[in-house]
C-alpha positions as semicolon CSV with decimal commas, in nm:
position;residue;x (nm);y (nm);z (nm)
1;X;-0,745;0,220;-5,601
2;X;-0,413;0,148;-5,764
3;X;-0,563;-0,062;-6,041
4;X;-0,889;0,128;-6,068
5;X;-0,919;0,391;-6,340
6;X;-1,148;0,623;-6,143
7;X;-1,172;0,666;-5,768
8;X;-1,521;0,811;-5,816
9;X;-1,643;0,491;-5,985
10;X;-1,494;0,275;-5,712
11;X;-1,655;0,491;-5,443
12;X;-1,994;0,465;-5,614
13;X;-1,953;0,089;-5,653
14;X;-1,873;0,047;-5,282
15;X;-2,129;0,304;-5,170
16;X;-1,881;0,526;-4,986
17;X;-1,730;0,867;-5,039
18;X;-1,397;0,939;-5,205
19;X;-1,267;1,078;-4,879
20;X;-1,349;0,748;-4,704
21;X;-1,156;0,554;-4,968
22;X;-0,850;0,772;-4,916
23;X;-0,872;0,727;-4,538
24;X;-0,887;0,351;-4,585
25;X;-0,584;0,362;-4,812
26;X;-0,389;0,565;-4,556
27;X;-0,473;0,320;-4,279
28;X;-0,381;0,017;-4,491
29;X;-0,051;0,169;-4,597
30;X;0,035;0,234;-4,231
31;X;0,006;-0,135;-4,153
32;X;0,316;-0,319;-4,269
33;X;0,297;-0,645;-4,457
34;X;0,241;-0,943;-4,227
35;X;0,140;-0,723;-3,936
36;X;-0,211;-0,744;-3,795
37;X;-0,435;-0,443;-3,795
38;X;-0,437;-0,235;-3,476
39;X;-0,806;-0,302;-3,416
40;X;-0,870;-0,644;-3,260
41;X;-1,123;-0,880;-3,408
42;X;-1,460;-0,926;-3,241
43;X;-1,357;-1,272;-3,121
44;X;-1,045;-1,138;-2,955
45;X;-1,247;-0,862;-2,794
46;X;-1,502;-1,112;-2,663
47;X;-1,223;-1,329;-2,524
48;X;-1,063;-1,031;-2,353
49;X;-1,394;-0,939;-2,192
50;X;-1,438;-1,296;-2,070
51;X;-1,084;-1,302;-1,931
52;X;-1,148;-0,978;-1,742
53;X;-1,473;-1,115;-1,603
54;X;-1,299;-1,434;-1,487
55;X;-1,017;-1,233;-1,327
56;X;-1,276;-1,034;-1,131
57;X;-1,441;-1,358;-1,015
58;X;-1,106;-1,501;-0,907
59;X;-1,026;-1,180;-0,719
60;X;-1,357;-1,207;-0,530
61;X;-1,292;-1,565;-0,413
62;X;-1,044;-1,482;-0,131
63;X;-1,297;-1,235;0,012
64;X;-1,565;-1,506;0,010
65;X;-1,328;-1,751;0,178
66;X;-1,240;-1,496;0,449
67;X;-1,607;-1,427;0,509
68;X;-1,691;-1,797;0,540
69;X;-1,395;-1,858;0,773
70;X;-1,517;-1,577;0,998
71;X;-1,870;-1,715;0,998
72;X;-1,740;-2,063;1,083
73;X;-1,536;-1,925;1,372
74;X;-1,844;-1,744;1,503
75;X;-2,052;-2,063;1,485
76;X;-1,781;-2,265;1,659
77;X;-1,751;-2,002;1,934
78;X;-2,127;-2,014;1,990
79;X;-2,122;-2,395;2,006
80;X;-1,843;-2,392;2,260
81;X;-2,025;-2,131;2,468
82;X;-2,348;-2,333;2,458
83;X;-2,153;-2,643;2,556
84;X;-2,010;-2,464;2,858
85;X;-2,355;-2,341;2,960
86;X;-2,502;-2,688;2,917
87;X;-2,227;-2,842;3,131
88;X;-2,282;-2,573;3,395
89;X;-2,653;-2,658;3,413
90;X;-2,585;-3,027;3,466
91;X;-2,583;-3,125;3,827
92;X;-2,269;-3,276;3,959
93;X;-2,457;-3,502;4,193
94;X;-2,444;-3,856;4,046
95;X;-2,784;-3,935;4,205
96;X;-2,945;-3,688;3,969
97;X;-2,821;-3,880;3,670
98;X;-3,078;-4,098;3,497
99;X;-2,874;-4,414;3,540
100;X;-2,825;-4,343;3,908
101;X;-3,201;-4,294;3,950
102;X;-3,270;-4,622;3,775
103;X;-3,027;-4,808;3,999
104;X;-3,179;-4,643;4,307
105;X;-3,528;-4,739;4,194
106;X;-3,421;-5,100;4,139
107;X;-3,260;-5,111;4,480
108;X;-3,592;-5,024;4,647
109;X;-3,773;-5,305;4,475
């Protein structure tokens, strides 16, 4: 706009309105030399979204670990309970043991 003779010609060439050109000029003047524009690039925005998604996944991991620990404790408790029941059902008489029966059978022969 500074080197152009007519703002109207420049607007027609770019296919925008004069008002739009002036808004662009105002925004560009607000940004100091060497400073990036306030609006992030699409790559930066995509990276930020990915970072947020990964942070959410990392935050969910401790909950998954706690759930699995609880499930493992439940399974272990059930195994121990079944083991106690199985031991209770076993007879304490050694004659009822398979080996004892085999020895008894051999003794009769």
